[in-house]
Short mmCIF file of C-alpha atoms in Angstrom, two decimals:
data_model
loop_
_atom_site.label_atom_id
_atom_site.label_comp_id
_atom_site.label_asym_id
_atom_site.label_seq_id
_atom_site.Cartn_x
_atom_site.Cartn_y
_atom_site.Cartn_z
CA MET A 18 86.75 150.50 203.12
CA SER A 19 84.24 148.44 205.30
CA SER A 20 83.36 151.21 207.91
CA VAL A 21 83.95 154.66 208.96
CA THR A 22 86.13 155.62 211.31
CA ALA A 23 85.25 157.78 214.47
CA ALA A 24 87.27 161.04 214.36
CA ASP A 25 88.85 160.99 218.04
CA LEU A 26 89.28 164.78 218.66
CA VAL A 27 86.03 166.32 217.03
CA PRO A 28 82.86 164.22 218.90
CA GLY A 29 80.34 163.06 216.82
CA PHE A 30 81.99 163.12 213.50
CA ASN A 31 82.68 159.48 211.46
CA LYS A 32 85.43 160.03 208.74
CA PHE A 33 84.09 159.22 205.32
CA GLN A 34 80.30 158.84 206.68
CA GLY A 35 78.26 158.32 203.89
CA LEU A 36 80.80 158.17 201.29
CA LEU A 37 81.81 154.31 201.75
CA GLY A 38 80.79 153.59 198.25
CA ALA A 39 82.89 156.10 196.65
CA PRO A 40 86.68 156.03 196.70
CA ILE A 41 87.09 159.46 194.95
CA TYR A 42 85.10 161.09 197.42
CA ARG A 43 87.20 159.58 200.20
CA LEU A 44 90.38 160.61 198.32
CA ALA A 45 88.45 164.33 198.45
CA GLU A 46 88.17 164.32 202.03
CA THR A 47 91.59 162.83 203.05
CA PHE A 48 93.13 165.49 200.68
CA GLY A 49 90.97 168.31 202.50
CA HIS A 50 92.01 166.68 205.72
CA GLU A 51 96.06 166.74 204.83
CA GLY A 52 95.24 170.42 203.30
CA ALA A 53 93.75 171.79 206.56
CA HIS A 54 97.57 170.87 208.74
CA GLY A 55 98.99 173.12 205.85
CA GLN A 56 96.48 175.83 206.43
CA PHE A 57 96.67 175.61 210.12
CA ALA A 58 100.50 175.93 209.93
CA ILE A 59 100.14 178.89 207.68
CA GLN A 60 97.47 180.74 210.08
CA ASN A 61 99.55 179.79 213.04
CA PRO A 62 103.22 179.49 211.94
CA ALA A 63 104.70 180.18 215.37
CA GLN A 64 103.06 177.05 216.75
CA ALA A 65 103.83 175.08 213.74
CA VAL A 66 107.51 176.08 214.20
CA ARG A 67 107.47 175.12 217.90
CA ILE A 68 105.34 171.33 216.78
CA GLN A 69 108.04 170.58 214.82
CA GLN A 70 111.00 171.67 217.25
CA LEU A 71 109.14 169.10 219.40
CA VAL A 72 109.04 166.48 216.74
CA ASN A 73 112.47 166.92 215.93
CA GLN A 74 113.51 166.91 219.76
CA GLN A 75 111.57 163.35 219.47
CA ASP A 76 113.07 161.87 216.95
CA ALA A 77 116.50 162.83 218.23
CA ALA A 78 115.79 161.41 221.83
CA ILE A 79 114.59 158.02 220.09
CA GLN A 80 117.57 157.71 218.09
CA GLY A 81 119.70 154.57 219.45
CA GLN A 82 116.93 153.79 222.55
CA HIS A 83 114.82 150.89 222.81
CA TYR A 84 111.71 150.40 224.44
CA PRO A 85 110.51 150.98 227.22
CA TYR A 86 112.04 154.09 227.09
CA PRO A 87 113.87 156.15 229.73
CA PRO A 88 111.97 159.05 231.60
CA ASP A 89 113.48 162.17 229.42
CA VAL A 90 112.56 160.41 226.04
CA MET A 91 109.15 159.39 227.53
CA GLN A 92 108.92 163.06 228.45
CA LYS A 93 109.73 164.24 224.52
CA ILE A 94 107.30 161.79 223.27
CA LYS A 95 104.48 163.22 225.28
CA ALA A 96 105.26 166.73 224.50
CA ALA A 97 105.27 166.01 220.76
CA ASP A 98 102.01 164.26 221.10
CA GLN A 99 100.60 167.07 222.98
CA ALA A 100 101.87 169.57 220.71
CA LEU A 101 100.50 167.70 217.59
CA GLU A 102 96.76 168.13 218.89
CA PRO A 103 95.65 171.24 218.11
CA THR A 104 96.62 170.85 214.40
CA GLU A 105 94.74 167.47 214.07
CA ARG A 106 91.80 168.79 215.59
CA PHE A 107 91.60 171.83 213.31
CA ALA A 108 92.48 169.29 210.39
CA GLN A 109 89.37 166.69 211.50
CA GLN A 110 86.96 170.05 212.14
CA VAL A 111 87.74 171.01 208.14
CA GLU A 112 87.80 167.42 207.31
CA LYS A 113 83.82 167.60 208.85
CA ILE A 114 82.98 170.53 206.77
CA ILE A 115 84.60 169.07 203.76
CA ASN A 116 82.81 165.58 204.47
CA GLY A 117 79.25 167.40 204.45
CA GLU A 118 80.10 169.08 201.18
CA LEU A 119 81.03 166.14 199.42
CA GLN A 120 78.07 164.11 200.83
CA ALA A 121 75.41 166.80 199.75
CA ASP A 122 77.52 167.05 196.22
CA LYS A 123 77.19 162.98 195.94
CA LYS A 124 73.36 163.21 196.46
CA LYS A 125 73.03 165.55 193.67
CA GLN A 126 74.63 163.41 191.19
CA MET B 21 88.91 122.51 267.06
CA SER B 22 87.16 125.12 268.65
CA THR B 23 84.65 127.04 266.04
CA ARG B 24 86.46 130.42 266.33
CA LYS B 25 89.60 128.52 265.28
CA LEU B 26 87.89 126.62 262.45
CA THR B 27 86.36 130.09 260.98
CA LEU B 28 89.92 131.96 261.29
CA LEU B 29 91.20 128.90 259.27
CA ILE B 30 88.24 129.18 256.66
CA PHE B 31 88.67 132.90 256.20
CA ALA B 32 92.80 132.43 255.58
CA ALA B 33 92.11 130.03 253.06
CA ALA B 34 89.60 132.13 251.38
CA VAL B 35 92.26 134.85 251.44
CA LEU B 36 95.05 132.91 250.25
CA ALA B 37 92.77 130.92 247.25
CA GLU B 38 91.50 134.70 245.82
CA PRO B 39 94.49 135.56 243.72
CA LEU B 40 94.82 131.71 242.48
CA PHE B 41 91.09 132.11 241.29
CA ALA B 42 91.73 135.61 240.05
CA GLN B 43 94.76 134.46 237.69
CA GLN B 44 92.25 131.68 236.31
CA LYS B 45 90.03 133.95 235.55
CA GLY B 46 91.89 136.28 233.46
CA ASN B 47 93.17 133.26 231.51
CA SER B 48 94.78 135.04 228.63
CA SER B 49 96.23 137.71 230.20
CA PRO B 50 95.80 140.37 232.68
CA CYS B 51 96.49 142.88 230.30
CA MET B 52 93.68 145.84 229.05
CA ALA B 53 92.66 146.29 225.92
CA GLU B 54 90.32 148.78 224.32
CA TYR B 55 89.12 149.20 220.91
CA GLU B 56 90.97 151.67 218.95
CA ASN B 57 90.69 152.87 215.43
CA HIS B 58 92.00 156.07 214.51
CA ASN B 59 93.77 155.27 211.14
CA GLN B 60 93.34 158.32 208.71
CA ILE B 61 93.54 156.29 206.02
CA ASP B 62 92.93 152.62 207.33
CA TYR B 63 94.84 149.62 205.19
CA GLY B 64 94.65 145.99 204.65
CA PRO B 65 92.88 143.50 205.88
CA LEU B 66 96.38 141.72 206.53
CA ILE B 67 95.53 138.20 206.15
CA VAL B 68 96.75 135.33 208.14
CA GLN B 69 96.20 132.06 209.36
CA GLU B 70 97.19 132.56 212.94
CA VAL B 71 97.34 135.78 214.77
CA LYS B 72 100.67 135.73 215.52
CA GLY B 73 104.16 137.83 215.04
CA ALA B 74 106.29 140.27 216.33
CA ILE B 75 106.27 144.01 217.64
CA THR B 76 109.41 145.94 217.69
CA ASP B 77 110.03 150.00 217.92
CA GLN B 78 111.68 152.01 215.73
CA GLU B 79 115.13 151.08 216.39
CA GLN B 80 114.25 147.60 215.54
CA GLY B 81 114.19 146.35 219.44
CA ALA B 82 111.76 143.97 220.93
CA VAL B 83 108.77 145.63 222.18
CA ARG B 84 108.38 143.40 225.22
CA LYS B 85 105.50 143.23 228.08
CA VAL B 86 103.04 145.06 225.89
CA CYS B 87 99.31 144.76 225.74
CA VAL B 88 98.03 142.91 222.49
CA GLY B 89 94.22 142.33 221.97
CA ILE B 90 91.89 141.41 219.23
CA PHE B 91 88.68 142.60 218.55
CA THR B 92 85.99 141.73 216.45
CA GLU B 93 85.50 144.43 213.19
CA LYS B 94 81.74 144.50 213.53
CA ASP B 95 81.03 144.98 216.74
CA HIS B 96 84.51 145.64 218.53
CA LYS B 97 84.03 142.61 221.05
CA LEU B 98 87.00 141.67 222.80
CA VAL B 99 88.33 138.09 221.52
CA ALA B 100 91.48 137.62 223.69
CA THR B 101 94.39 139.07 224.92
CA THR B 102 97.73 138.64 225.72
CA GLU B 103 101.33 140.06 226.54
CA SER B 104 104.35 140.25 224.26
CA ASP B 105 107.26 138.09 225.57
CA ALA B 106 110.98 138.91 226.06
CA GLU B 107 111.50 138.52 222.80
CA GLY B 108 108.63 141.12 221.75
CA LYS B 109 106.64 138.16 220.50
CA PHE B 110 102.95 137.04 220.61
CA SER B 111 100.56 134.29 219.78
CA LEU B 112 96.91 134.36 220.15
CA GLN B 113 95.55 131.00 219.68
CA ASN B 114 92.22 129.60 218.28
CA VAL B 115 91.17 132.89 216.67
CA PRO B 116 88.34 131.87 214.43
CA PRO B 117 88.24 132.94 210.66
CA GLY B 118 86.99 136.40 210.34
CA ARG B 119 87.77 140.10 210.32
CA TYR B 120 89.26 141.56 213.48
CA ARG B 121 91.19 144.42 214.54
CA LEU B 122 94.47 144.06 216.36
CA VAL B 123 95.36 146.71 218.98
CA VAL B 124 98.76 146.94 220.58
CA LYS B 125 99.32 149.93 223.26
CA ALA B 126 102.62 150.59 224.24
CA ASP B 127 102.49 154.03 225.92
CA PRO B 128 103.82 156.37 224.96
CA LEU B 129 103.69 155.25 221.62
CA CYS B 130 100.93 155.80 219.32
CA ALA B 131 98.43 152.40 219.88
CA ALA B 132 98.68 149.93 216.71
CA ASN B 133 95.21 149.37 215.39
CA VAL B 134 95.64 146.38 212.55
CA PRO B 135 92.89 145.44 210.50
CA LEU B 136 93.21 141.94 210.28
CA GLN B 137 91.44 138.87 208.31
CA VAL B 138 92.04 135.22 209.73
CA VAL B 139 91.31 132.92 207.31
CA LYS B 140 91.45 128.88 207.91
CA SER B 141 94.34 128.29 205.57
CA GLN B 142 97.01 130.13 203.86
CA LYS B 143 99.62 128.92 201.04
CA LYS B 144 102.74 131.12 202.65
CA LYS B 145 102.29 131.86 206.04
CA LYS B 146 103.19 134.97 207.18
CA VAL B 147 103.35 136.41 210.78
CA LEU B 148 102.84 140.13 211.65
CA HIS B 149 105.37 142.48 212.24
CA VAL B 150 104.10 145.33 214.37
CA HIS B 151 105.87 148.58 213.87
CA MET B 152 105.83 151.02 217.25
CA GLU B 153 105.99 154.54 216.34
CA PRO B 154 105.19 157.69 218.23
CA ARG B 155 102.24 159.50 216.89
CA GLY B 156 103.13 161.98 214.14
CA PRO B 157 100.65 164.30 211.99
CA ASP B 158 98.38 161.36 210.58
CA SER B 159 101.16 158.51 211.07
CA CYS B 160 101.07 156.13 213.49
CA SER B 161 102.33 152.23 214.50
CA PHE B 162 101.48 150.12 211.94
CA ALA B 163 101.89 146.29 210.70
CA ASP B 164 102.85 144.41 207.79
CA LEU B 165 103.13 140.66 206.85
CA GLU B 166 106.75 138.92 206.93
CA ASN B 167 108.22 135.43 207.17
CA GLU B 168 108.37 134.46 210.32
CA SER B 169 112.15 133.61 210.12
CA ALA B 170 112.89 137.45 208.55
CA VAL B 171 111.12 139.19 211.63
CA VAL B 172 112.93 137.02 214.28
CA PHE B 173 116.27 137.65 212.46
CA GLN B 174 115.49 141.91 212.43
CA ILE B 175 114.67 141.89 216.25
CA LYS B 176 117.90 143.37 217.98
CA ARG B 177 118.00 142.21 221.58
#
């Protein structure tokens, strides 16, 4: 990895900042991000179920269709995309905290 | 010819010629590309000699008339843009060797952002196959390298 990635939903946070030369720390940050999606689902079960329903509806609508998609398929893709935003934002917020902790740990060693 | 007629003639010529010059200015393509990098895990870079390939959707259909842009990886400068053709194929000529990021936008699908390394020569020439997908939890459109014939064969029209 040669550069950091700007987190699109948490302004000012760059993913893997300060951890470019440390693969195991980057792995820990990614693990924390993915775990945060699980934490979001546990804390917001109704919303998590709704997200999964919308993603399933999107996947079913796409089956057998080709780009450019008809308006009903476009609407389902956009709905699923919007529904995913809260869980992604939460995961990036948690990742930012984890990144700070990992950077501090790396400095200690 | 009166001065008034001459003025009108010059004005009409200027109005008619404007789109012609506008097309020349946007030499490669009129599409608007913006740098993007939202990969949770950034893969690659994919090593190619020429920046060309094909874009398909989830059902292996050609993704036609979408914007393809290439940016320098270091300072995110736009190098060139083009549009995919009716078969979903694209080609960006004369890209000098170096590290780049290819961005493909096809709304409402997740924009693909592909790290590339353009090299002077390559033993086995490979082309890019961009797979366009809707955004998922930490998943997005991606690209891989394939033989040219394989990509063309796969695309359903």
